[in-house]
GROMACS .gro file of N, CA and C in nm:
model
  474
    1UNK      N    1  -9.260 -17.976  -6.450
    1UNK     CA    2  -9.331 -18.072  -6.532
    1UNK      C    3  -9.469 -18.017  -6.568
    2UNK      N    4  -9.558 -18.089  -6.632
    2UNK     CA    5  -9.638 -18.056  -6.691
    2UNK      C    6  -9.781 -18.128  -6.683
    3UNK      N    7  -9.767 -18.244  -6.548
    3UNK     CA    8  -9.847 -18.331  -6.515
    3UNK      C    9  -9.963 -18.275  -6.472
    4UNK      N   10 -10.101 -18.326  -6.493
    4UNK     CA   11 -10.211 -18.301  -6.429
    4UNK      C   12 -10.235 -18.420  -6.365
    5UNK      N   13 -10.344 -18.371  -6.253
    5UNK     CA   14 -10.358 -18.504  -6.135
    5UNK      C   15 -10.521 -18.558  -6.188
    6UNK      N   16 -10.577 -18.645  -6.202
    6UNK     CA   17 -10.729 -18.645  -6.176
    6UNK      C   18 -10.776 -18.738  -6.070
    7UNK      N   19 -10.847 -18.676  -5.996
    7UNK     CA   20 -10.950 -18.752  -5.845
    7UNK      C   21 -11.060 -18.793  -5.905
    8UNK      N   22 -11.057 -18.953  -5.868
    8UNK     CA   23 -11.189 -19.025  -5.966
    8UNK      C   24 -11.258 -19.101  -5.828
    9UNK      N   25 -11.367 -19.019  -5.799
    9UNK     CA   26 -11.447 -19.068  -5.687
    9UNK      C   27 -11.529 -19.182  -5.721
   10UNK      N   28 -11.575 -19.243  -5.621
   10UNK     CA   29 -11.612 -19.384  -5.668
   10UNK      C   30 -11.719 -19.359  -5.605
   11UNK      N   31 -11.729 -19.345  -5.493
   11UNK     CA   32 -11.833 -19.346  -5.425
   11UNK      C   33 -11.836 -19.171  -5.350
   12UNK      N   34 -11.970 -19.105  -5.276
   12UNK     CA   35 -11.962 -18.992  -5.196
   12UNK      C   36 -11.835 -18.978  -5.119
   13UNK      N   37 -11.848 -19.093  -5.053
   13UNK     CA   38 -11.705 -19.003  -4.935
   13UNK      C   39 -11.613 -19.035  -4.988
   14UNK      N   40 -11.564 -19.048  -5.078
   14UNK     CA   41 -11.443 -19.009  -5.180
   14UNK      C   42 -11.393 -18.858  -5.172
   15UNK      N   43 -11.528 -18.791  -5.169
   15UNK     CA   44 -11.541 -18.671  -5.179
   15UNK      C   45 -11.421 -18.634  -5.056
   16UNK      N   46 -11.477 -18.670  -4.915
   16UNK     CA   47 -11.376 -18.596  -4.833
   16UNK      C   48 -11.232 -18.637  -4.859
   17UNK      N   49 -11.204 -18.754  -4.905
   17UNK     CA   50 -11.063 -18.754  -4.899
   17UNK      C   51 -11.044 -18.661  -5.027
   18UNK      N   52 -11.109 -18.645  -5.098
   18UNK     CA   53 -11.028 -18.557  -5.216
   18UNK      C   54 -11.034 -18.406  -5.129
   19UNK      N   55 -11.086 -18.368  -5.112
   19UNK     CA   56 -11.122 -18.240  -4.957
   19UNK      C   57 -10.979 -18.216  -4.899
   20UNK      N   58 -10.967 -18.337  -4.863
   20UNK     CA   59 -10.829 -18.381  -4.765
   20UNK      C   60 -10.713 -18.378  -4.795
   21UNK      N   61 -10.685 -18.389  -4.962
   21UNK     CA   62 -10.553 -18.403  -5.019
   21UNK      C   63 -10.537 -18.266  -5.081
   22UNK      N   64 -10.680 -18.204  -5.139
   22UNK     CA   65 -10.595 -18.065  -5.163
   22UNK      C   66 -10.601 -17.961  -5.064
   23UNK      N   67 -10.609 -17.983  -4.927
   23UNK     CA   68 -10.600 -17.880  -4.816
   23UNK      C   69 -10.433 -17.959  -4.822
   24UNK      N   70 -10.330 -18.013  -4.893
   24UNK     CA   71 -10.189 -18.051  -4.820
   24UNK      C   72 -10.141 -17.996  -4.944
   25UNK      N   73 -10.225 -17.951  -5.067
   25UNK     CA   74 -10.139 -17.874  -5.197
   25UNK      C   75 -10.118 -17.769  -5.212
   26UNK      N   76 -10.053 -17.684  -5.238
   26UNK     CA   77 -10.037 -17.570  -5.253
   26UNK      C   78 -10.163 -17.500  -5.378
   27UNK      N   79 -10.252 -17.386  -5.353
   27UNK     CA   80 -10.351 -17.348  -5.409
   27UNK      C   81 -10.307 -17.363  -5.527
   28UNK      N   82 -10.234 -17.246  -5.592
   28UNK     CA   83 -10.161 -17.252  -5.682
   28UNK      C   84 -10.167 -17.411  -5.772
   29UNK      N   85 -10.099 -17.475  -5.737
   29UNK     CA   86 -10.142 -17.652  -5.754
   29UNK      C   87 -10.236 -17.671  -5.822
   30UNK      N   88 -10.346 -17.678  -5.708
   30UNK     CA   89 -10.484 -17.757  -5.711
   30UNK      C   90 -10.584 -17.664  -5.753
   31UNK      N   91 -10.529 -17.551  -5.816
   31UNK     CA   92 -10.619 -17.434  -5.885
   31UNK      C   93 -10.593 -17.495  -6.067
   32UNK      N   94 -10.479 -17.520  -6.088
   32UNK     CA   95 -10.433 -17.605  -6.212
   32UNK      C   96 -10.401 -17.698  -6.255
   33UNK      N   97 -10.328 -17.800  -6.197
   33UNK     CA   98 -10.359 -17.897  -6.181
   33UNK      C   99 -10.372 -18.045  -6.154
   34UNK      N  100 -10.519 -18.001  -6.093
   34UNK     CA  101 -10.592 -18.046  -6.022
   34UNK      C  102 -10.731 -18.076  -6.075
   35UNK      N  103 -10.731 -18.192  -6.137
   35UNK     CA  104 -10.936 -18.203  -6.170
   35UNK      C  105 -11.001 -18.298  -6.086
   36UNK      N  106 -11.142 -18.283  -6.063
   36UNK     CA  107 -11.219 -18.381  -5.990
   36UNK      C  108 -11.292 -18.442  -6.090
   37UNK      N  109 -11.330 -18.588  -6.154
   37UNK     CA  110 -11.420 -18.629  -6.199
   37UNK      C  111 -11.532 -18.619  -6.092
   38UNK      N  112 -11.653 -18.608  -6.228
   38UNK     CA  113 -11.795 -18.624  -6.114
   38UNK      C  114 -11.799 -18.798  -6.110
   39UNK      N  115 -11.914 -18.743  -6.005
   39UNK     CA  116 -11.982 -18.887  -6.004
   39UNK      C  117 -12.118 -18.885  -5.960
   40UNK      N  118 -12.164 -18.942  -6.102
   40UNK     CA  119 -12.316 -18.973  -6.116
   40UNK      C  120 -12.376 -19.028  -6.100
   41UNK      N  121 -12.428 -19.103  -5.997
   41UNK     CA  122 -12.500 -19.238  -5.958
   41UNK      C  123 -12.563 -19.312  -6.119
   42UNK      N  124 -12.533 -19.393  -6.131
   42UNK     CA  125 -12.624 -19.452  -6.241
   42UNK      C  126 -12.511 -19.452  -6.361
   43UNK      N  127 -12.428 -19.378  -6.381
   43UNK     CA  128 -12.356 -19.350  -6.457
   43UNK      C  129 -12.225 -19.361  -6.482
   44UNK      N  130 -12.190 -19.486  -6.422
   44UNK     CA  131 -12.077 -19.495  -6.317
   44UNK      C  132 -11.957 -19.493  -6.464
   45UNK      N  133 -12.006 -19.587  -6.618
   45UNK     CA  134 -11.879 -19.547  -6.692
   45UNK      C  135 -11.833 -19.432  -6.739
   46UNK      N  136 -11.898 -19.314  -6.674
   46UNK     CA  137 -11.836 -19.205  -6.727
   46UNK      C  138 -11.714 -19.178  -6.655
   47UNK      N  139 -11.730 -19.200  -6.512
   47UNK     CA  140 -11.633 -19.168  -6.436
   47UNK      C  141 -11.467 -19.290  -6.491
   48UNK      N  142 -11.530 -19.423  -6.525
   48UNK     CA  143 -11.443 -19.491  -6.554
   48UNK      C  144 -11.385 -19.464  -6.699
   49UNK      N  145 -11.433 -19.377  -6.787
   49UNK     CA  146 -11.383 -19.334  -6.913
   49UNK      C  147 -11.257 -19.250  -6.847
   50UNK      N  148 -11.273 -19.165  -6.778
   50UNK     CA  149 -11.135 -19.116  -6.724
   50UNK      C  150 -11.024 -19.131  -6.702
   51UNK      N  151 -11.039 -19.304  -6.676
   51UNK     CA  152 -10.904 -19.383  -6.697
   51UNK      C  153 -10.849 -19.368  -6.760
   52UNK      N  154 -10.902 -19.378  -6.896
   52UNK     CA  155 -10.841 -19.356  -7.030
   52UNK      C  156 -10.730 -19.283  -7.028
   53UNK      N  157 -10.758 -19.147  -6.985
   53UNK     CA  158 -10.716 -19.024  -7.014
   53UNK      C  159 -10.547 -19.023  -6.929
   54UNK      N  160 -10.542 -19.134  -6.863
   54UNK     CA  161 -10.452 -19.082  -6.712
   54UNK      C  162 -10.339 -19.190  -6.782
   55UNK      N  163 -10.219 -19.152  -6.716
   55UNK     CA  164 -10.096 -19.226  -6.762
   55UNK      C  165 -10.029 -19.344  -6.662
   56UNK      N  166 -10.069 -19.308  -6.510
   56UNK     CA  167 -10.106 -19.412  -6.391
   56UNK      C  168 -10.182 -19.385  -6.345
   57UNK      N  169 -10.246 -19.486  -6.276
   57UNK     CA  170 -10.349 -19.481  -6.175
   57UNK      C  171 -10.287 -19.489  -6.056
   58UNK      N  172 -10.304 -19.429  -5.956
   58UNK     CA  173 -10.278 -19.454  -5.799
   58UNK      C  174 -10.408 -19.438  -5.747
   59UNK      N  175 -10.450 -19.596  -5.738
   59UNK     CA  176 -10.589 -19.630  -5.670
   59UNK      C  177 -10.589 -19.727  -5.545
   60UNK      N  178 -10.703 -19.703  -5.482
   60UNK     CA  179 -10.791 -19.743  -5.366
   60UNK      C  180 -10.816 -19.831  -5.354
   61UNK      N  181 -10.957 -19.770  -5.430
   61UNK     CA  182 -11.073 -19.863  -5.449
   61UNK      C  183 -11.028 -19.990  -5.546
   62UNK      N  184 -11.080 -20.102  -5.505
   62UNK     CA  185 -11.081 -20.225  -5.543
   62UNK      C  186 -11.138 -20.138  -5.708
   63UNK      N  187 -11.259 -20.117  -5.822
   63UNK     CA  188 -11.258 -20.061  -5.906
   63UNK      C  189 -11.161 -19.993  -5.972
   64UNK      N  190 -11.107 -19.873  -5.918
   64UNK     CA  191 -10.989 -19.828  -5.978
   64UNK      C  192 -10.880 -19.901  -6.013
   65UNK      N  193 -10.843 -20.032  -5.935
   65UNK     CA  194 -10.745 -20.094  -5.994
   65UNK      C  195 -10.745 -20.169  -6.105
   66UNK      N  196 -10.897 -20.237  -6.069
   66UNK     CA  197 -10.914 -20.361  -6.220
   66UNK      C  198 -10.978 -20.242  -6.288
   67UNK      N  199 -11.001 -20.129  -6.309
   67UNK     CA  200 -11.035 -20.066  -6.370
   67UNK      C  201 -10.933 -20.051  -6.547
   68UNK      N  202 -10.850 -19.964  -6.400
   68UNK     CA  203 -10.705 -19.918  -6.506
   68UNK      C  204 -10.645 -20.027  -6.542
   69UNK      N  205 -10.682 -20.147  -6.511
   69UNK     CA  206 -10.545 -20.278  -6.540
   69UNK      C  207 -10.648 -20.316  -6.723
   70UNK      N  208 -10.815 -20.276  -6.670
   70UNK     CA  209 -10.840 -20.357  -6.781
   70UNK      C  210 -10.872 -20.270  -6.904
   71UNK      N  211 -10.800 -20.126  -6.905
   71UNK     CA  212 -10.834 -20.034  -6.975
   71UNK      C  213 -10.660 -20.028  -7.032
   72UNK      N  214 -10.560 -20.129  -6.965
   72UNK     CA  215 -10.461 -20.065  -6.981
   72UNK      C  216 -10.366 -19.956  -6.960
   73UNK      N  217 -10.404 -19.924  -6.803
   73UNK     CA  218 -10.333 -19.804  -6.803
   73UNK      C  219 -10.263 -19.845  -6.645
   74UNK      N  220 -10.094 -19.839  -6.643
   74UNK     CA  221 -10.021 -19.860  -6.512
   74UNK      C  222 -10.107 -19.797  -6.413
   75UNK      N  223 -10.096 -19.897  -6.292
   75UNK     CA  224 -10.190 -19.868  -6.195
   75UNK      C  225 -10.031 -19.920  -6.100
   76UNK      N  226 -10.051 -19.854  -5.922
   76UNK     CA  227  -9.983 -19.853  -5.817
   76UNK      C  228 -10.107 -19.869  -5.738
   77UNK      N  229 -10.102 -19.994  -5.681
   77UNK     CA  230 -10.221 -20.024  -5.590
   77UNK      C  231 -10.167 -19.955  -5.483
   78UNK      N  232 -10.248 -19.872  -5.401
   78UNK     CA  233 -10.229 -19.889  -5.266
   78UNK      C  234 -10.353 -19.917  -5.180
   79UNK      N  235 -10.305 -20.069  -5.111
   79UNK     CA  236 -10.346 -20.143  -5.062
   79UNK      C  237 -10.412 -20.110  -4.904
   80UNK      N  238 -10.575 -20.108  -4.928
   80UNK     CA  239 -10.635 -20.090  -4.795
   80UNK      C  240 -10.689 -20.214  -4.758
   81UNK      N  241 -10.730 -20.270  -4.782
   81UNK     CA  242 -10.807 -20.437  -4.803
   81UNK      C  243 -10.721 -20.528  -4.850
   82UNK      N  244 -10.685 -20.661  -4.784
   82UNK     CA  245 -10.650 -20.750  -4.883
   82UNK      C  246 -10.653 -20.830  -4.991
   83UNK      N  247 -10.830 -20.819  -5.024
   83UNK     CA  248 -10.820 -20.859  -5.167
   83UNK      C  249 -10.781 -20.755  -5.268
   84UNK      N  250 -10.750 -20.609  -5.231
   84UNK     CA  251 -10.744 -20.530  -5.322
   84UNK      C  252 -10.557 -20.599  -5.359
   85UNK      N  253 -10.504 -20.612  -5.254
   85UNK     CA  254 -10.363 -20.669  -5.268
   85UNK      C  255 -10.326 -20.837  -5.333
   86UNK      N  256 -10.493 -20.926  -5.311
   86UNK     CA  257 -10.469 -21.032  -5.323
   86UNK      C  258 -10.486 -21.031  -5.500
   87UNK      N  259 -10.548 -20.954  -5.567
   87UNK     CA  260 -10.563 -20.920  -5.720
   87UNK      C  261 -10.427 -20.905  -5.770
   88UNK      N  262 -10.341 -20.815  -5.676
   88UNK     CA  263 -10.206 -20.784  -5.789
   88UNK      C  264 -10.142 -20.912  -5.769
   89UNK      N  265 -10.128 -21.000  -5.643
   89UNK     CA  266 -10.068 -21.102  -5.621
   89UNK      C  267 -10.126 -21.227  -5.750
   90UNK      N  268 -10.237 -21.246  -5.777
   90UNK     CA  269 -10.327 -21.318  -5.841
   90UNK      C  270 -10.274 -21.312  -5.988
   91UNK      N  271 -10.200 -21.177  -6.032
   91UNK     CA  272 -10.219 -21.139  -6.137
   91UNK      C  273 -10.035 -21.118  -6.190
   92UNK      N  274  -9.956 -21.181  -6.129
   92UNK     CA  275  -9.772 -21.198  -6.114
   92UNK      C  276  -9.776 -21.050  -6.095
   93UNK      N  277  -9.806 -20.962  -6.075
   93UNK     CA  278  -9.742 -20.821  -6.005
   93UNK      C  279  -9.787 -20.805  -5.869
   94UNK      N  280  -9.659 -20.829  -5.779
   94UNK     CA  281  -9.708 -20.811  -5.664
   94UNK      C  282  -9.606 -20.675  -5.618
   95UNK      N  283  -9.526 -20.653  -5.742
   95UNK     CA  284  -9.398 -20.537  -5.711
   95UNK      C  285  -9.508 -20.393  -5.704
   96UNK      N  286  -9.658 -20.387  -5.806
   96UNK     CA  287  -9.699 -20.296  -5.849
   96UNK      C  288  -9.873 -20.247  -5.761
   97UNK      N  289  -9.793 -20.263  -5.592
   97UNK     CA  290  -9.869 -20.253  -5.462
   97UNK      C  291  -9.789 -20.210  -5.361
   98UNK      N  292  -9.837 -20.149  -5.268
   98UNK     CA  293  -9.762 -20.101  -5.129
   98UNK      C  294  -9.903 -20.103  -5.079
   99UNK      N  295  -9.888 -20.146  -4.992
   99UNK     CA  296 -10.034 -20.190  -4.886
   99UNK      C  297 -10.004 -19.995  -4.763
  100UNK      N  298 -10.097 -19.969  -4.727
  100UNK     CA  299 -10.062 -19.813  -4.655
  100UNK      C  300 -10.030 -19.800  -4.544
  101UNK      N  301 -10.027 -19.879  -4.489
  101UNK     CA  302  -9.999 -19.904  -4.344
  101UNK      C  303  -9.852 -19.923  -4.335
  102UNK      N  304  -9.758 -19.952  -4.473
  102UNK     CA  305  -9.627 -20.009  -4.498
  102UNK      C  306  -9.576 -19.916  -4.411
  103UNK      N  307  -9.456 -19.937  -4.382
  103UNK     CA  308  -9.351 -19.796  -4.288
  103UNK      C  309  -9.261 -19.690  -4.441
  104UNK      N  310  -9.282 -19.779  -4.524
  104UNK     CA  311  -9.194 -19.740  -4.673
  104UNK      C  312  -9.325 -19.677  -4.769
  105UNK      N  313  -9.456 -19.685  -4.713
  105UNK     CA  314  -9.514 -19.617  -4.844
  105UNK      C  315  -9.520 -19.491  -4.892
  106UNK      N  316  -9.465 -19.390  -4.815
  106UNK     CA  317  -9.451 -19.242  -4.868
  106UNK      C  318  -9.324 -19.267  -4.961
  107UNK      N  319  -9.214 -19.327  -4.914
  107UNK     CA  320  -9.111 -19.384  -5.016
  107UNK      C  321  -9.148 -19.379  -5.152
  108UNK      N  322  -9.209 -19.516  -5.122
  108UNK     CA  323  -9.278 -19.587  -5.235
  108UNK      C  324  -9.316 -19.467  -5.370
  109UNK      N  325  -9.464 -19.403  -5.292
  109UNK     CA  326  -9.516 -19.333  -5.329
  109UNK      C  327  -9.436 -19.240  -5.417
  110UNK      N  328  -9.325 -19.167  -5.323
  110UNK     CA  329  -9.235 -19.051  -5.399
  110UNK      C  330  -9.157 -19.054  -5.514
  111UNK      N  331  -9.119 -19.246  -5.520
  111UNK     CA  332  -9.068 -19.309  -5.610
  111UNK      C  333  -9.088 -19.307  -5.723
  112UNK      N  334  -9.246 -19.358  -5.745
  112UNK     CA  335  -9.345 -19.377  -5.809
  112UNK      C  336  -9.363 -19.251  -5.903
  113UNK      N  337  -9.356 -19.174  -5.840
  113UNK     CA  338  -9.368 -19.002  -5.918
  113UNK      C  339  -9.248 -18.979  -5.957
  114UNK      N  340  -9.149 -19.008  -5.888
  114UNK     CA  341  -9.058 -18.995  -5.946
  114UNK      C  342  -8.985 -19.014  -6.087
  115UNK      N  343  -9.019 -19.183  -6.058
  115UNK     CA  344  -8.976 -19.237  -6.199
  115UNK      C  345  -9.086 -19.169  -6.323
  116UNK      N  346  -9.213 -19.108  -6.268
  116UNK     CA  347  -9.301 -19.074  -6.406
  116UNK      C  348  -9.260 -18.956  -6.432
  117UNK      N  349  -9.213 -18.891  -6.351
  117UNK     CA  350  -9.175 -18.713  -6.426
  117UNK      C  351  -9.058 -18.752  -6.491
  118UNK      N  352  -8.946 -18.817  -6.420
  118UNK     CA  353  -8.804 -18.806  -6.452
  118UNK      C  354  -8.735 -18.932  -6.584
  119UNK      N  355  -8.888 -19.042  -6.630
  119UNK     CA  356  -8.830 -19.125  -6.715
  119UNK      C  357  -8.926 -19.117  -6.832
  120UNK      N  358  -8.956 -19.019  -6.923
  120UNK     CA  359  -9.042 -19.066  -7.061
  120UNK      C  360  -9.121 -19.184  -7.072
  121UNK      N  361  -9.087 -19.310  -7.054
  121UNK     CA  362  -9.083 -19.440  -7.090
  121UNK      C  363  -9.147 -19.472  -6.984
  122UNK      N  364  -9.120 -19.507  -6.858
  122UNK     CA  365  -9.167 -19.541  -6.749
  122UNK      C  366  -9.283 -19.588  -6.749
  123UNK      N  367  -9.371 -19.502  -6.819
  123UNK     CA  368  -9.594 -19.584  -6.783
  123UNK      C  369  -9.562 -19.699  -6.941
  124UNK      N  370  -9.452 -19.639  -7.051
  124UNK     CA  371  -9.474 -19.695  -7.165
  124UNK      C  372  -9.451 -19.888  -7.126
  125UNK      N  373  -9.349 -19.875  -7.049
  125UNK     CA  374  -9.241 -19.982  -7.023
  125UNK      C  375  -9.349 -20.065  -6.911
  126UNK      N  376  -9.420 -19.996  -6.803
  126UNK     CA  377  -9.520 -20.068  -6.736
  126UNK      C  378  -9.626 -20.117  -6.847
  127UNK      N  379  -9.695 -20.011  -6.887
  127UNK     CA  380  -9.771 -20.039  -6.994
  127UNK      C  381  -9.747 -20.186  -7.070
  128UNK      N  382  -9.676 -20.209  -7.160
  128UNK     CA  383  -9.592 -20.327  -7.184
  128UNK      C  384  -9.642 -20.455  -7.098
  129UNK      N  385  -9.572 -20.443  -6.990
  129UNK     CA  386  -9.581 -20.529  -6.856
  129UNK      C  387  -9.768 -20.567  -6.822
  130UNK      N  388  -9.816 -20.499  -6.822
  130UNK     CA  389  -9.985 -20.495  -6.814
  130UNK      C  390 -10.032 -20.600  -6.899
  131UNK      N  391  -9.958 -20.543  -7.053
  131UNK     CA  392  -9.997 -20.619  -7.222
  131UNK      C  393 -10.003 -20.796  -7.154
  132UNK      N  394  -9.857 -20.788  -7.090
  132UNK     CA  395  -9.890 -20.936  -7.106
  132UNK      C  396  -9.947 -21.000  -6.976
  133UNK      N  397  -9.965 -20.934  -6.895
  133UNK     CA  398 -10.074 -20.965  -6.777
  133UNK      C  399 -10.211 -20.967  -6.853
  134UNK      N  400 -10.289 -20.878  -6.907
  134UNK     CA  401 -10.377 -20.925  -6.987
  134UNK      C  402 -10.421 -21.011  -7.102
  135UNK      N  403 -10.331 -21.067  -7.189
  135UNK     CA  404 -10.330 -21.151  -7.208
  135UNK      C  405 -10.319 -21.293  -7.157
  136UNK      N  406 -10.283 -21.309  -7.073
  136UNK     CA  407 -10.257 -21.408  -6.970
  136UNK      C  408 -10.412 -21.475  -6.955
  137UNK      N  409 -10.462 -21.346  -6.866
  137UNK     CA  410 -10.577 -21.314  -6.852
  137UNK      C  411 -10.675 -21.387  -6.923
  138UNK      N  412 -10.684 -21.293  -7.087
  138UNK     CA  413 -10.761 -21.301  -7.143
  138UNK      C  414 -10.785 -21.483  -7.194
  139UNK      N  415 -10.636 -21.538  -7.132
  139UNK     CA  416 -10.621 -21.719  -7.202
  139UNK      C  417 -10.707 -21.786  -7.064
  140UNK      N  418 -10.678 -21.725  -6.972
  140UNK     CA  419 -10.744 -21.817  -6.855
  140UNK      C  420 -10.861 -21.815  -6.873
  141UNK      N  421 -10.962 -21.698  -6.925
  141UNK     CA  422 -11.117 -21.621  -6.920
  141UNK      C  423 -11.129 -21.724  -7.033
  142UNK      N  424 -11.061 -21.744  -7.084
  142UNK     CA  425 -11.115 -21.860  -7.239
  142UNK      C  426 -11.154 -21.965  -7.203
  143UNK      N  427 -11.040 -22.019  -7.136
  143UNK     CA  428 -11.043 -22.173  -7.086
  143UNK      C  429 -11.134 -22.181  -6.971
  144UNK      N  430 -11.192 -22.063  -6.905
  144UNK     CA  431 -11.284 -22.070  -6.792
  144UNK      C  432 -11.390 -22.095  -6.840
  145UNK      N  433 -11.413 -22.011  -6.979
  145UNK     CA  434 -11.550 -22.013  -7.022
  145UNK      C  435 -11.577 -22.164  -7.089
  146UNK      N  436 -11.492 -22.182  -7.172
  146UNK     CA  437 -11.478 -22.323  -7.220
  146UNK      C  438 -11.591 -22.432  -7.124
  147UNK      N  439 -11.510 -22.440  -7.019
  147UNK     CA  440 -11.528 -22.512  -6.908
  147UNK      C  441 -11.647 -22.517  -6.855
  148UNK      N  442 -11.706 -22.423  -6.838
  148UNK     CA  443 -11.815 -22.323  -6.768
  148UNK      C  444 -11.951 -22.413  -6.866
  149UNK      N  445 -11.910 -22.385  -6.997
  149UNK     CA  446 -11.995 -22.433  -7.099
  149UNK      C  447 -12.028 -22.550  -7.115
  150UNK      N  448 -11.927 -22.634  -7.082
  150UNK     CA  449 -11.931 -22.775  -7.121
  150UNK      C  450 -12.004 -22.852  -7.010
  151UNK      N  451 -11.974 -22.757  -6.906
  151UNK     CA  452 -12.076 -22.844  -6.769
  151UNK      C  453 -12.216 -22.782  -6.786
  152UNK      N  454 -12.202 -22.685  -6.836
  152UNK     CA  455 -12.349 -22.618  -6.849
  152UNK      C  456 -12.399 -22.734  -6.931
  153UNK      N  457 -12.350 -22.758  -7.051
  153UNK     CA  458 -12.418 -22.843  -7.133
  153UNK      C  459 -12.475 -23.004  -7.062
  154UNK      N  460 -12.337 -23.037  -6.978
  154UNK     CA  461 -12.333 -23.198  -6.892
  154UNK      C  462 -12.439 -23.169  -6.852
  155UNK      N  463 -12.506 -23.066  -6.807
  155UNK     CA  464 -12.628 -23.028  -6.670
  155UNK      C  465 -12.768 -23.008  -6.766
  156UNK      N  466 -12.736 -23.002  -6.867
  156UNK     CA  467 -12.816 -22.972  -6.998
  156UNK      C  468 -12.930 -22.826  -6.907
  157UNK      N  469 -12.850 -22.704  -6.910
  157UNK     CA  470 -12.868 -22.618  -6.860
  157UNK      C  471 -12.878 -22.491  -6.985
  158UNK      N  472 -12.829 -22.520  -7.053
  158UNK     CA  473 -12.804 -22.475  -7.186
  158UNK      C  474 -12.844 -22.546  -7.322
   0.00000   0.00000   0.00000
């Protein structure tokens, strides 16, 4: 295949786990590819422009997930925290998480790659699936704001 990986650090010690994953790749690999986004204190949407670029996300950090969900791009939570898990639940995908501690998440994981090398369609067909999670979204954020406004006004705060 023809896949490149990108490591999108969020914070410094990001750093070692990215350290950590290409001491398990073969050089060869992680000499090509293999990219690290920086990370610039202060500058944090550059690192999140990267999203863009990627076809899934397999993220961490609480960021990386609503990141890629709100940029549109299939994301595979894996779940260290439970609100990072309580978001996909929040959001009708609870299929598109494996918490790490699971006994099945290397499974999972292998799966996951699997279906993206071996199906064309696969991020297109998630992709899709996202569309109407964000929209969803975008009807609740309406009616929140709506709401939000009208008491602002009751409070004559506005």
């Amino acid at each position: 295949t023809n896949y490149n990986i990108y490591l999108l650090p969020h914070i410094q010690s990001d750093y070692i786990a990215i350290l950590d994953i290409l001491k398990l790749i073969k050089n060869e690999y992680a000499r090509t590819r293999i990219s690290i986004a920086p990370l610039i204190q202060g500058q944090e949407l550059k690192t999140f422009r990267c999203y863009k670029d990627c076809e899934m996300i397999f993220g961490m950090r609480f960021h990386a997930n609503v990141c890629s969900m709100s940029l549109g791009v299939p994301s595979l939570g894996l779940i260290t925290y439970p609100k990072h898990g309580n978001l996909y639940d929040e959001l009708g995908i609870p299929d598109r998480k494996i918490e790490i501690d699971n006994p099945t998440f290397f499974d999972r994981l292998e799966q996951e790659l699997s279906n993206i090398i071996k199906n064309n369609r696969y991020c297109d067909m998630l992709n899709e699936s996202y569309h109407e999670v964000r929209e969803h979204v975008l009807i609740e954020k309406s009616s929140v704001y709506s709401e939000l406004k009208c008491w602002l006004n009751e409070k004559k705060i506005i």
